[in-house]
Coordinates of C-alpha atoms in Angstrom, one line a residue:
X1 CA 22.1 -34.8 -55.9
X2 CA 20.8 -38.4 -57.4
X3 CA 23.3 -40.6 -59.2
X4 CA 22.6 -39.3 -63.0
X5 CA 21.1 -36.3 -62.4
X6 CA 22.2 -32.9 -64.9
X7 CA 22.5 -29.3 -63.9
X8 CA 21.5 -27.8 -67.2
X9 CA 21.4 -24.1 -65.5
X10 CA 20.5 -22.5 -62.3
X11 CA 18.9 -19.5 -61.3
X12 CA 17.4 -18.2 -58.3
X13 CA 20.0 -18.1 -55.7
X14 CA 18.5 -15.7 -53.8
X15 CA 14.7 -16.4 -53.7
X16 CA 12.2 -15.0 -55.3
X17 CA 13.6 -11.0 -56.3
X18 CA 16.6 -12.9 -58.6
X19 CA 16.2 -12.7 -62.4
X20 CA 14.7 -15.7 -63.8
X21 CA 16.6 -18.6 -65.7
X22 CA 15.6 -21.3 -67.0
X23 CA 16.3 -24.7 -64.8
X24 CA 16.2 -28.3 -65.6
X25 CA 17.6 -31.7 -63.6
X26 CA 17.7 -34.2 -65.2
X27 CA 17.6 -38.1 -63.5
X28 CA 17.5 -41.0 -64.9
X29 CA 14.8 -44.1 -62.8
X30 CA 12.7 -47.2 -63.6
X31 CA 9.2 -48.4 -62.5
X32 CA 7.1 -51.6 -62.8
X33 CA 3.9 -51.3 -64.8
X34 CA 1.9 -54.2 -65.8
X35 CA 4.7 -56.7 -65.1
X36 CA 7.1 -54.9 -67.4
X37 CA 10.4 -53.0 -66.0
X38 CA 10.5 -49.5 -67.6
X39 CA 13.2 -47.2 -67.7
X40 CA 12.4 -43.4 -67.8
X41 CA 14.2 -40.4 -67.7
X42 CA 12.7 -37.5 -65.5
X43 CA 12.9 -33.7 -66.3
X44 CA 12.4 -31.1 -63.2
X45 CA 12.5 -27.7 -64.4
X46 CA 11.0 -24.1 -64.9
X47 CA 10.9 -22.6 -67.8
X48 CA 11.0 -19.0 -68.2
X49 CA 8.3 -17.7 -70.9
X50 CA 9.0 -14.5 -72.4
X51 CA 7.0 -11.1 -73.4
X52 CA 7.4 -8.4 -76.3
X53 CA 7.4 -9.3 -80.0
X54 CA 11.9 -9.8 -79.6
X55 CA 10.8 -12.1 -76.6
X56 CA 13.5 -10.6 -74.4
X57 CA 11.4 -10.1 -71.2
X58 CA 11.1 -12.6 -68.9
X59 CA 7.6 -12.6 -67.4
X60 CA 6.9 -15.5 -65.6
X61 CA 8.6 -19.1 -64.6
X62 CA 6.1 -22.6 -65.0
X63 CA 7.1 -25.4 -62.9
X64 CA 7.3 -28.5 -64.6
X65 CA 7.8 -32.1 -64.1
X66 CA 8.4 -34.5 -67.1
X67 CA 8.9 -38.0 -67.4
X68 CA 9.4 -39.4 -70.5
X69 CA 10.1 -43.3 -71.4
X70 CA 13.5 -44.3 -72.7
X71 CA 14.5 -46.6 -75.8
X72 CA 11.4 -45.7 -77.6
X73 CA 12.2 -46.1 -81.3
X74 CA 9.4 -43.4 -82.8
X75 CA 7.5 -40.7 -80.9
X76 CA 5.0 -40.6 -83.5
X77 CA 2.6 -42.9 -82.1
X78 CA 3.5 -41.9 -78.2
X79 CA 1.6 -39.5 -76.9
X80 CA 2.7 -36.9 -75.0
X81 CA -0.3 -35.5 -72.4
X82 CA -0.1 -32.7 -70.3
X83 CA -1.5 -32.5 -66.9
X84 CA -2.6 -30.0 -64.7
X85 CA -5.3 -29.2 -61.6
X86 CA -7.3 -26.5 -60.7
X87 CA -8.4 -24.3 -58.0
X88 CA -7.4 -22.2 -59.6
X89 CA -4.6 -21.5 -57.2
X90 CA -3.8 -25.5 -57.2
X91 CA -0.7 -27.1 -58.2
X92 CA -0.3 -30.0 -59.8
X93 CA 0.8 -31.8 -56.7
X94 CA -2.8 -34.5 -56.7
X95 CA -2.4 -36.0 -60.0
X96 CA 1.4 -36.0 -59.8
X97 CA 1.2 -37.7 -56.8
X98 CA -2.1 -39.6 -56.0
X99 CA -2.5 -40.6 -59.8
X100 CA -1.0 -41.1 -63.0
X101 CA 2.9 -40.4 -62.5
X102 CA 5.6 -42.9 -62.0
X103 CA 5.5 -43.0 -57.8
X104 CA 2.7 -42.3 -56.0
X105 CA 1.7 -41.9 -52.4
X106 CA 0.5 -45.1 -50.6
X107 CA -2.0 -45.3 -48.0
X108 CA -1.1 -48.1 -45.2
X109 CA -4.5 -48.5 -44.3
X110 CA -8.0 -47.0 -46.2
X111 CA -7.5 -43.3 -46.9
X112 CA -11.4 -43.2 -45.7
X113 CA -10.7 -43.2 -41.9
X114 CA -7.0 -43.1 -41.8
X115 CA -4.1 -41.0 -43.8
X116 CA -1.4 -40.8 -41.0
X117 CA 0.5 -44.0 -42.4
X118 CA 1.6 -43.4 -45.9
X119 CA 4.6 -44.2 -48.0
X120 CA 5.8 -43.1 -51.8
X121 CA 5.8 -46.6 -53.6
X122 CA 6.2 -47.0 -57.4
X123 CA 2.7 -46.8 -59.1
X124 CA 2.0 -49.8 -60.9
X125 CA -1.1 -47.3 -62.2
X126 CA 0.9 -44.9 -64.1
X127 CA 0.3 -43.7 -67.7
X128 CA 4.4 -43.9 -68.4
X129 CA 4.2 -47.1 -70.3
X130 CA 1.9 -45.5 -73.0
X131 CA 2.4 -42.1 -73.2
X132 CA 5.3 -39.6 -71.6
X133 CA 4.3 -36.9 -69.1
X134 CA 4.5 -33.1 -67.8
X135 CA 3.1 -32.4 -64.9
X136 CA 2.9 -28.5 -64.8
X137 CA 2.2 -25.8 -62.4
X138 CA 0.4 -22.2 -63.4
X139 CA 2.0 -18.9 -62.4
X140 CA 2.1 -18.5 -58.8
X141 CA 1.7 -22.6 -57.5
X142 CA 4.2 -24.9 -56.8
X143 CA 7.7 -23.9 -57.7
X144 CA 6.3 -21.2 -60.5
X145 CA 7.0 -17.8 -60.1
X146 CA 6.1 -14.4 -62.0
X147 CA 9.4 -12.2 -62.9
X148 CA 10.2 -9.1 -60.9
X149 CA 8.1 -6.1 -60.6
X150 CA 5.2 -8.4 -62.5
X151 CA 2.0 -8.5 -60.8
X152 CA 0.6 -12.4 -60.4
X153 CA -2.7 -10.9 -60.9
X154 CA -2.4 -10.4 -64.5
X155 CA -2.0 -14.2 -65.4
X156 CA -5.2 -14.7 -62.6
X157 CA -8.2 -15.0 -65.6
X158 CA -9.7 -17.4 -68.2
X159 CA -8.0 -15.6 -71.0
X160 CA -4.5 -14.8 -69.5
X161 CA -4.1 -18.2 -67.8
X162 CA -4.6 -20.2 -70.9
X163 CA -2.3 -18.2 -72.9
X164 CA 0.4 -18.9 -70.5
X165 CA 0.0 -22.4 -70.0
X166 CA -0.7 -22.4 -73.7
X167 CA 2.4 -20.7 -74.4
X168 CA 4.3 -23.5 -72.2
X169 CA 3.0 -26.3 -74.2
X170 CA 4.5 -25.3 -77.8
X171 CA 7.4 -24.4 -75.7
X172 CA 8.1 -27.7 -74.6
X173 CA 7.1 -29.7 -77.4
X174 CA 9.2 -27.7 -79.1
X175 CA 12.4 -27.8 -77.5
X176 CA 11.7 -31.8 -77.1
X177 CA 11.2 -32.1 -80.6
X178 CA 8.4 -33.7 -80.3
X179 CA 5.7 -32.1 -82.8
X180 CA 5.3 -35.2 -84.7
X181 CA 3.7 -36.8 -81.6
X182 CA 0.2 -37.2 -80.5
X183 CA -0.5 -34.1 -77.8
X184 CA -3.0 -34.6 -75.3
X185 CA -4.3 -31.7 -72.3
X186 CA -5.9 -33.1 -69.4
X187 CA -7.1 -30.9 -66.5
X188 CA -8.8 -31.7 -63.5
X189 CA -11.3 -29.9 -61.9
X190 CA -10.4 -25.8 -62.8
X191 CA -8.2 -27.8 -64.9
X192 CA -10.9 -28.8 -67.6
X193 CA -12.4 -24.7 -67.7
X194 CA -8.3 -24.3 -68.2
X195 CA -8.1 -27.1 -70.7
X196 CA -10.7 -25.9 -73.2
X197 CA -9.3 -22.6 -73.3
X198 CA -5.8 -23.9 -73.7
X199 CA -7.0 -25.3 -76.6
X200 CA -8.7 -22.7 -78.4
X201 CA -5.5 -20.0 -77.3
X202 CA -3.2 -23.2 -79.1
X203 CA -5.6 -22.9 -82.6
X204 CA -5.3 -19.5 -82.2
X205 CA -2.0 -17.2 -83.1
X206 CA 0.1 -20.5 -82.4
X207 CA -1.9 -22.8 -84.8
X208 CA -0.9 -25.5 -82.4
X209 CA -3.7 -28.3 -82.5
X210 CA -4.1 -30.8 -80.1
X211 CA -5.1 -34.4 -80.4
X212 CA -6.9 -34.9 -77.2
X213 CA -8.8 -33.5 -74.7
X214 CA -9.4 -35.4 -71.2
X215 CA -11.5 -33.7 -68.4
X216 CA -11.4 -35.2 -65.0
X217 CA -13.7 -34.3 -62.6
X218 CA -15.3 -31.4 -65.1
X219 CA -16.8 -28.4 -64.9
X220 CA -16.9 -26.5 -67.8
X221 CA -19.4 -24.1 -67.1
X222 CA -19.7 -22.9 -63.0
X223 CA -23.2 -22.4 -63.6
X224 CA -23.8 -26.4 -63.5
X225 CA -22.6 -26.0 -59.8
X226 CA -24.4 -22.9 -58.9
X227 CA -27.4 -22.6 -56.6
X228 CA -28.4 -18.7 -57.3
X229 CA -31.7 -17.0 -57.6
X230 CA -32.1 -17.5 -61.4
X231 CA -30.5 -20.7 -62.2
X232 CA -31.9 -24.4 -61.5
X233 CA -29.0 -25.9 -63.0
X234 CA -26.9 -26.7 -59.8
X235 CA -30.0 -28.1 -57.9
X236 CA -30.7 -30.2 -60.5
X237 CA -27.1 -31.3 -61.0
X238 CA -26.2 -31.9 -57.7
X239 CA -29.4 -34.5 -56.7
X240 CA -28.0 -37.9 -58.4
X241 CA -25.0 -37.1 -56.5
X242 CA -27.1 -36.8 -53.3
X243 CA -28.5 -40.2 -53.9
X244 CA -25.6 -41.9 -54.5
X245 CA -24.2 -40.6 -51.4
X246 CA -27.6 -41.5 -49.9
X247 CA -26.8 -45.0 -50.9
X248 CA -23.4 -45.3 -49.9
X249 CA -23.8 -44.2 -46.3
X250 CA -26.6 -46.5 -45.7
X251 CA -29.1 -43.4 -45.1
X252 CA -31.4 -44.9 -48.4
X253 CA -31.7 -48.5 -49.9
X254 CA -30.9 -49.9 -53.5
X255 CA -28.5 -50.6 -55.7
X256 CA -26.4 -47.7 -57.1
X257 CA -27.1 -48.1 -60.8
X258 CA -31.0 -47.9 -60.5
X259 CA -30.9 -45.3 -57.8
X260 CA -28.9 -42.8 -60.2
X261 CA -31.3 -43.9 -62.7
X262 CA -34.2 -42.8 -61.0
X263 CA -32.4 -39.9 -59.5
X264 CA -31.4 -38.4 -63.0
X265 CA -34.9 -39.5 -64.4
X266 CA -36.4 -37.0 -61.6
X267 CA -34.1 -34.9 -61.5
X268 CA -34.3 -33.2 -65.6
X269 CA -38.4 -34.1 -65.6
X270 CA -40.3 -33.6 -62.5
X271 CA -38.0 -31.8 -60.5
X272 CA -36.6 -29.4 -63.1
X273 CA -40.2 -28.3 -64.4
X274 CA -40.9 -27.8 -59.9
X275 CA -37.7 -25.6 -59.6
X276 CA -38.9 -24.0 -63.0
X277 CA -42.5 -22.9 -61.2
X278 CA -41.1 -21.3 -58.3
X279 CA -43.5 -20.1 -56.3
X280 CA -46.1 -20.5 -58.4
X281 CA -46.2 -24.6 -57.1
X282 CA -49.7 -25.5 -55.2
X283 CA -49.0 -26.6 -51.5
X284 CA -49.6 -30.5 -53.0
X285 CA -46.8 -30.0 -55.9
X286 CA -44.6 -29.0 -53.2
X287 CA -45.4 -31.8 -50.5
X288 CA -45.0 -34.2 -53.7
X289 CA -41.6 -33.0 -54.8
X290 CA -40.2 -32.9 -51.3
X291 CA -41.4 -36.5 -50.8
X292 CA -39.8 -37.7 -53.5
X293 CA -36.2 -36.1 -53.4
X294 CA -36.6 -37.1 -49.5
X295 CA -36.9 -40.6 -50.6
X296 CA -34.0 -40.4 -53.0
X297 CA -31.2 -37.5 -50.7
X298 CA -31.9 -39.4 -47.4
X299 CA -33.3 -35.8 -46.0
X300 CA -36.5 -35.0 -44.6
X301 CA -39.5 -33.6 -46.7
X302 CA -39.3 -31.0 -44.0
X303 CA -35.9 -29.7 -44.8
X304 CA -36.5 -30.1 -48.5
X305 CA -39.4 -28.3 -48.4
X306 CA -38.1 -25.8 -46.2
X307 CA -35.6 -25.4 -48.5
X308 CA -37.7 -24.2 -51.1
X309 CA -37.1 -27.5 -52.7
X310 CA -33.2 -26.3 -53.4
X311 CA -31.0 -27.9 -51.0
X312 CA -27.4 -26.2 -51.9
X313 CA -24.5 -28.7 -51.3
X314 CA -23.2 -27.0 -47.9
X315 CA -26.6 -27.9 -46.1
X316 CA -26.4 -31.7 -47.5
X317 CA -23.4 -32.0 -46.3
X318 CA -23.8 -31.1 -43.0
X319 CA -27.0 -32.6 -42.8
X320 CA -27.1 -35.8 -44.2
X321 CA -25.9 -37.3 -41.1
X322 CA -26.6 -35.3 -38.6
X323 CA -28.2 -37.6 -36.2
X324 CA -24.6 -39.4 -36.5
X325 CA -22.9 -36.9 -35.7
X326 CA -21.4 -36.2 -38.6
X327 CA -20.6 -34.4 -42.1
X328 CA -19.6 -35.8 -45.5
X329 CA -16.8 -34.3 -47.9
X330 CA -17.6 -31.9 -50.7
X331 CA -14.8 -33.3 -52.9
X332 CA -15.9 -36.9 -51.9
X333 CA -18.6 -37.5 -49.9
X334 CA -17.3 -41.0 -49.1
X335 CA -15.5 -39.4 -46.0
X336 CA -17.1 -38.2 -42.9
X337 CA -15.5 -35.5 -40.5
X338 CA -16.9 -34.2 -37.1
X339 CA -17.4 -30.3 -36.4
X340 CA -17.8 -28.6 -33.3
X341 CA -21.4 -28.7 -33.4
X342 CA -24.1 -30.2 -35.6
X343 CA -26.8 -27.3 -35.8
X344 CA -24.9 -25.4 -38.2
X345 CA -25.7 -24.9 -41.7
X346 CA -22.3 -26.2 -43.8
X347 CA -19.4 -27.8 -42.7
X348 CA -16.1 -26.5 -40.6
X349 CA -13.8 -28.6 -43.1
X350 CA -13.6 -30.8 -45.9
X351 CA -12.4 -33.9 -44.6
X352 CA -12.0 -35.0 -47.8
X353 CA -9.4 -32.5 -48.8
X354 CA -7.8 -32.0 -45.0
X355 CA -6.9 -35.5 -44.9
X356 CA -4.6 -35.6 -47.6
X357 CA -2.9 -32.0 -47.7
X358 CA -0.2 -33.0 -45.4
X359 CA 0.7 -36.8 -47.3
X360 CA 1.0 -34.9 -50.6
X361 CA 3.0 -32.1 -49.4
X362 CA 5.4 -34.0 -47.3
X363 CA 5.7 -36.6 -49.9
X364 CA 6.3 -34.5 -53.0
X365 CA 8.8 -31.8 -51.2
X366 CA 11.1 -34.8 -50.4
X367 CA 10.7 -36.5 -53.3
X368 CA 11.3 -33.4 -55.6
X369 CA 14.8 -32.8 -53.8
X370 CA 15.6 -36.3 -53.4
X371 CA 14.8 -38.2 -56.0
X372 CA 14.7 -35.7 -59.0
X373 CA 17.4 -33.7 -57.9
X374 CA 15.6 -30.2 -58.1
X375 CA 17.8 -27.3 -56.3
X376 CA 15.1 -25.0 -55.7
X377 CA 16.7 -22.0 -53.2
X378 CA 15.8 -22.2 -49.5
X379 CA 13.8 -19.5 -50.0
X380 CA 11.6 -21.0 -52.4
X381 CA 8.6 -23.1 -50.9
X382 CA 6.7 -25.4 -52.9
X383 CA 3.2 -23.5 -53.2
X384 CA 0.8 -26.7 -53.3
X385 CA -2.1 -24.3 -53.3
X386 CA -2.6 -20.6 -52.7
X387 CA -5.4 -18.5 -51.3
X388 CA -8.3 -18.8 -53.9
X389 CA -7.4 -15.4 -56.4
X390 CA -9.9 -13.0 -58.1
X391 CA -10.5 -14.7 -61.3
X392 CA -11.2 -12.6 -64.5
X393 CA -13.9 -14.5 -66.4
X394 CA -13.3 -14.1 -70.1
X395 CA -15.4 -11.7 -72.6
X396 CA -17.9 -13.2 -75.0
X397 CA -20.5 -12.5 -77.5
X398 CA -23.7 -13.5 -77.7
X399 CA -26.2 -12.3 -79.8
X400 CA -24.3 -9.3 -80.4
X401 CA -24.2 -8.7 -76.4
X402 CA -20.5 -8.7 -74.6
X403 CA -20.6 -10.6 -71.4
X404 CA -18.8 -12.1 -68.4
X405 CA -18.7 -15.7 -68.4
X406 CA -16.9 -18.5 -66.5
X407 CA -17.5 -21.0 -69.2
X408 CA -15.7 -22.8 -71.6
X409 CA -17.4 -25.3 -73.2
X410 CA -18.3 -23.3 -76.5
X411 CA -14.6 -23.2 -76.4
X412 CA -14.2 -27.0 -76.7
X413 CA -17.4 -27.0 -79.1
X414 CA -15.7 -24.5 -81.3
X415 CA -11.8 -26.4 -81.5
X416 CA -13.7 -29.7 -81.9
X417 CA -15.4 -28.3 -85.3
X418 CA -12.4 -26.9 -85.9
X419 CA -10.4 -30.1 -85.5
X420 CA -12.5 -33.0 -86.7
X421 CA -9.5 -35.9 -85.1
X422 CA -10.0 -34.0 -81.7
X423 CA -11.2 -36.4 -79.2
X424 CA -12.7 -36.4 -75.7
X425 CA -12.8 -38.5 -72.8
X426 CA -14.9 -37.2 -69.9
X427 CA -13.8 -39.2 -66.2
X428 CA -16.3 -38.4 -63.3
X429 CA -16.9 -39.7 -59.3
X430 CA -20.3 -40.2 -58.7
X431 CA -19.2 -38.8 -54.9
X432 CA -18.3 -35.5 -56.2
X433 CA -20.0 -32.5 -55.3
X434 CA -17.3 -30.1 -56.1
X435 CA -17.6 -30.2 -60.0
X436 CA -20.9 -33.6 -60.0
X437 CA -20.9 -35.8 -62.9
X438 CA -24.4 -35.0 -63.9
X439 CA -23.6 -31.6 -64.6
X440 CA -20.5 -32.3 -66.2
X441 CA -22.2 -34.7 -68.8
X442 CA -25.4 -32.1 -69.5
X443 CA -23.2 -29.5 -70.8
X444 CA -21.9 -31.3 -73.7
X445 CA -26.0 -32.0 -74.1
X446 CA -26.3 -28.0 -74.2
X447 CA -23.2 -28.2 -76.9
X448 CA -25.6 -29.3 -79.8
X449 CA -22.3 -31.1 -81.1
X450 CA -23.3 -32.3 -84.8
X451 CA -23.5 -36.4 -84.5
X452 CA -19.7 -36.9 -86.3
X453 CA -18.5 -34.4 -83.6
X454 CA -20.2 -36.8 -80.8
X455 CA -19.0 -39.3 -81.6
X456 CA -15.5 -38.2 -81.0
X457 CA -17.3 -37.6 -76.8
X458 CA -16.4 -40.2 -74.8
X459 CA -18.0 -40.0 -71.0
X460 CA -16.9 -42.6 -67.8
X461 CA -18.4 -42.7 -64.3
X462 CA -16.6 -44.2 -61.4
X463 CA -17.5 -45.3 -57.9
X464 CA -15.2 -42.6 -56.2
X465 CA -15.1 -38.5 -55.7
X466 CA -13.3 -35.5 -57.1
X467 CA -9.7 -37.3 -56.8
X468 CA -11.2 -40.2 -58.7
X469 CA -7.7 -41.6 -58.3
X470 CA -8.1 -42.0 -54.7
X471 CA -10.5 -45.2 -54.2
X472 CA -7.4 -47.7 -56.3
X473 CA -10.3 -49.5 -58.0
X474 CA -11.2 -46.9 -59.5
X475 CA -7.9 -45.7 -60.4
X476 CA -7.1 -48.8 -62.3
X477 CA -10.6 -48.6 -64.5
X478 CA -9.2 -44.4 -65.1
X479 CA -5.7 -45.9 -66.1
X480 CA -7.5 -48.6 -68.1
X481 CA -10.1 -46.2 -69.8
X482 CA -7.2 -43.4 -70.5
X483 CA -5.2 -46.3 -72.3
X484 CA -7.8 -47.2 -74.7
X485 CA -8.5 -43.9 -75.3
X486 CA -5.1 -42.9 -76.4
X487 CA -5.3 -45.9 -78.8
X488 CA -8.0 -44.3 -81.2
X489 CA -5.6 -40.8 -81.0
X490 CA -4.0 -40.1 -84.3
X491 CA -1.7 -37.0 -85.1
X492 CA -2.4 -34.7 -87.4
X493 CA 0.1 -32.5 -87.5

């Protein structure tokens, strides 16, 4: 165990059957930021949340990892944001380790072509010098388990996800006395549909309100990512991020701001009324629209138009470079991987997630035991992600009409008219085609916010993919961005 570090309780002994305690280590570390030495002290725990109005059942254990920043006179004006990814199913393993926390992994050489040399190196990046952090994992990832005779399943939906994680929050805060301070969520990917909902659970029952919301790499509503019979929203969402990628691979010519200019311009006028007509375009239309997004994708008119003018993200991948020999990521279509074949129609991998599953696993596992002192039993592996679960979408009414939706934007919409100081920062990769920018930023068009409530909407592209924090660039502008955002936060507790 490190020099420093505190056994506050154990549990566990025997894997996963064993009642659940709560556990915390406690170490004590420093890292450079900005030129300035910072000593922290670093919290690895899990925290057992409880059912029943006595609170005497245990029902599930959240993993967390905290790091807050010694010698600070007041936590008033320090923020204190809580991070977390999505999936669901994910830990929060990539922006523990890639992004915002104290050490991060390395990359000898660019992470584009080659992830086999990597080392854990202080990260001169990290958020610690203006705010203090928890890193937390939902029920069933990373070190978090559900109690005995529970079924995970029940915490696998909208609703019951964000209750729990909810429930964590005020947990924490309270126990480190820190309500006076500045609370910020931010989620990446099925972290900002978790993040919205968190929110609205916390003005809820708890009447806990946040003071910021951040969404990396959004998707508040999975219909801005969908390509089904009915919906022209993904199509449309997706084709700036096909031009850019166009651009970046050398398949089209330009310069990347006018190109996503152009892109966008064609993509919510021309295109969207095309996609709207269906089959109900002349043969000329059709030969017109295909021309066009051929000139901005880098595909043929013949595949666009064979298409049906909708080409879904697993055939651009696949196909963009095809006469290379190659595919691009989903998550970041920077990176190019090689499948068996090149007829098919989507991808055998993602090289842009396979590359780095084995750096952030191997790195965080030792560093966990090593550096922070966490005693998890043998028995208990470090889930970085599980199989993708049955998500239960949550309930709601509209126009009298109860329905199934996985959406939670009107969520954010409805805490931000609650909460007038609550304020958003929106980070996207212009190379993503997991959760696209374009989409991402359209929704809060959709959100009719009233012009006061706007302005408190705060939207940032980058020149890099899903893990934004992955291309350093543009992991210093995120850093830089998040740190002037925190500056306008003020508690209103």
């Amino acid at each position: 165990m490190p020099e420093n570090a505190i056994t506050e309780k154990t549990a566990e002994k025997a894997g996963d059957a064993k009642p659940l305690e709560d556990q915390q280590f406690v170490t004590r570390h420093s890292v450079t930021i900005g030129g300035e030495r910072i000593d922290y002290t670093a919290k690895a725990g899990r925290m057992v949340l409880h059912d029943g109005e006595e609170q005497a059942t245990p029902k599930v254990a959240l993993f967390y990892t905290a790091y807050l920043r010694d010698g600070v006179e007041s936590r008033r004006d320090r923020p204190l944001v809580f991070l977390w990814n999505g999936g669901p199913g994910s830990s929060a393993i990539w922006l523990h380790m890639f992004s915002l926390g104290p050490r991060r992994v390395v990359f000898e050489g660019d992470p584009l072509f080659d992830t086999s040399r990597w080392e854990l190196r202080e990260n001169e990046h990290s958020l610690l010098d203006v705010a203090d952090l928890v890193f937390v994992d939902p029920p069933s990832t990373g070190f978090s388990r559900v109690a005995p005779g529970e079924d995970v399943e029940q915490f696998h939906g909208v609703e019951a996800d964000a209750a729990v994680v909810g429930d964590f929050v005020v947990e924490f805060v309270n126990r480190e006395r820190r309500g006076d301070s500045p609370i910020v969520l931010l989620g990446e990917s099925y972290g900002t549909l978790r993040t919205p909902a968190v929110t609205d659970y916390l003005q809820g029952l708890p009447g806990f309100y946040v003071d910021g919301v951040v969404l990396v790499s959004s998707l508040m509503d999975v219909a801005g990512a969908s390509f089904g019979v009915g919906t022209a929203l993904g199509a449309i969402g997706m084709l700036p991020s096909y031009a850019a990628t166009a651009l970046y691979h050398g398949v089209v010519a330009g310069d990347l701001e006018p190109l996503i200019a152009e892109a966008e311009d064609f993509a919510v006028n021309d295109y969207s009324v095309a996609l709207l007509k269906g089959s109900r375009l002349t043969d000329s239309e059709q030969d017109r629209i295909a021309k066009r997004m051929a000139e901005l994708t880098g595909l043929s008119p013949d595949l666009v138009r064979g298409s049906n003018l909708r080409v879904t993200l697993w055939r651009y991948v696949k196909a963009l470079l095809r006469d290379r020999r190659r595919t691009v990521g989903r998550l970041d279509t920077r990176w190019t991987g090689i499948d068996s074949d090149i007829v098919g129609e989507a991808f055998e991998n993602d090289p842009s997630m396979t590359m780095i599953w084995g750096p952030a696993t191997r790195a965080f596992n030792r560093y966990v035991r090593e550096d922070l002192g966490f005693e998890a039993d043998p028995g208990l592996a470090y889930r970085m992600m599980i199989p993708f679960p049955k998500w239960k979408p949550r309930e709601t009414e509209q126009n009298g009409i109860w329905s199934p939706q996985l959406e939670t934007a009107t969520q954010l919409r409805t805490s931000m008219n609650r909460a007038p100081h609550l304020k958003v920062l929106l980070q996207s990769g212009y190379y993503d085609l997991g959760t696209p920018y374009f989409p991402a930023e359209m929704t809060f068009d959709h959100l009719y916010l009233e012009p006061e409530r706007a302005r408190n909407v705060t939207m940032k592209r980058y020149e890099s993919g899903h893990m934004i924090y992955l291309h350093e660039p543009s992991l210093a502008r995120m850093k830089a961005d998040l740190v002037v955002y925190l500056a306008t936060l003020r508690n209103a507790q």
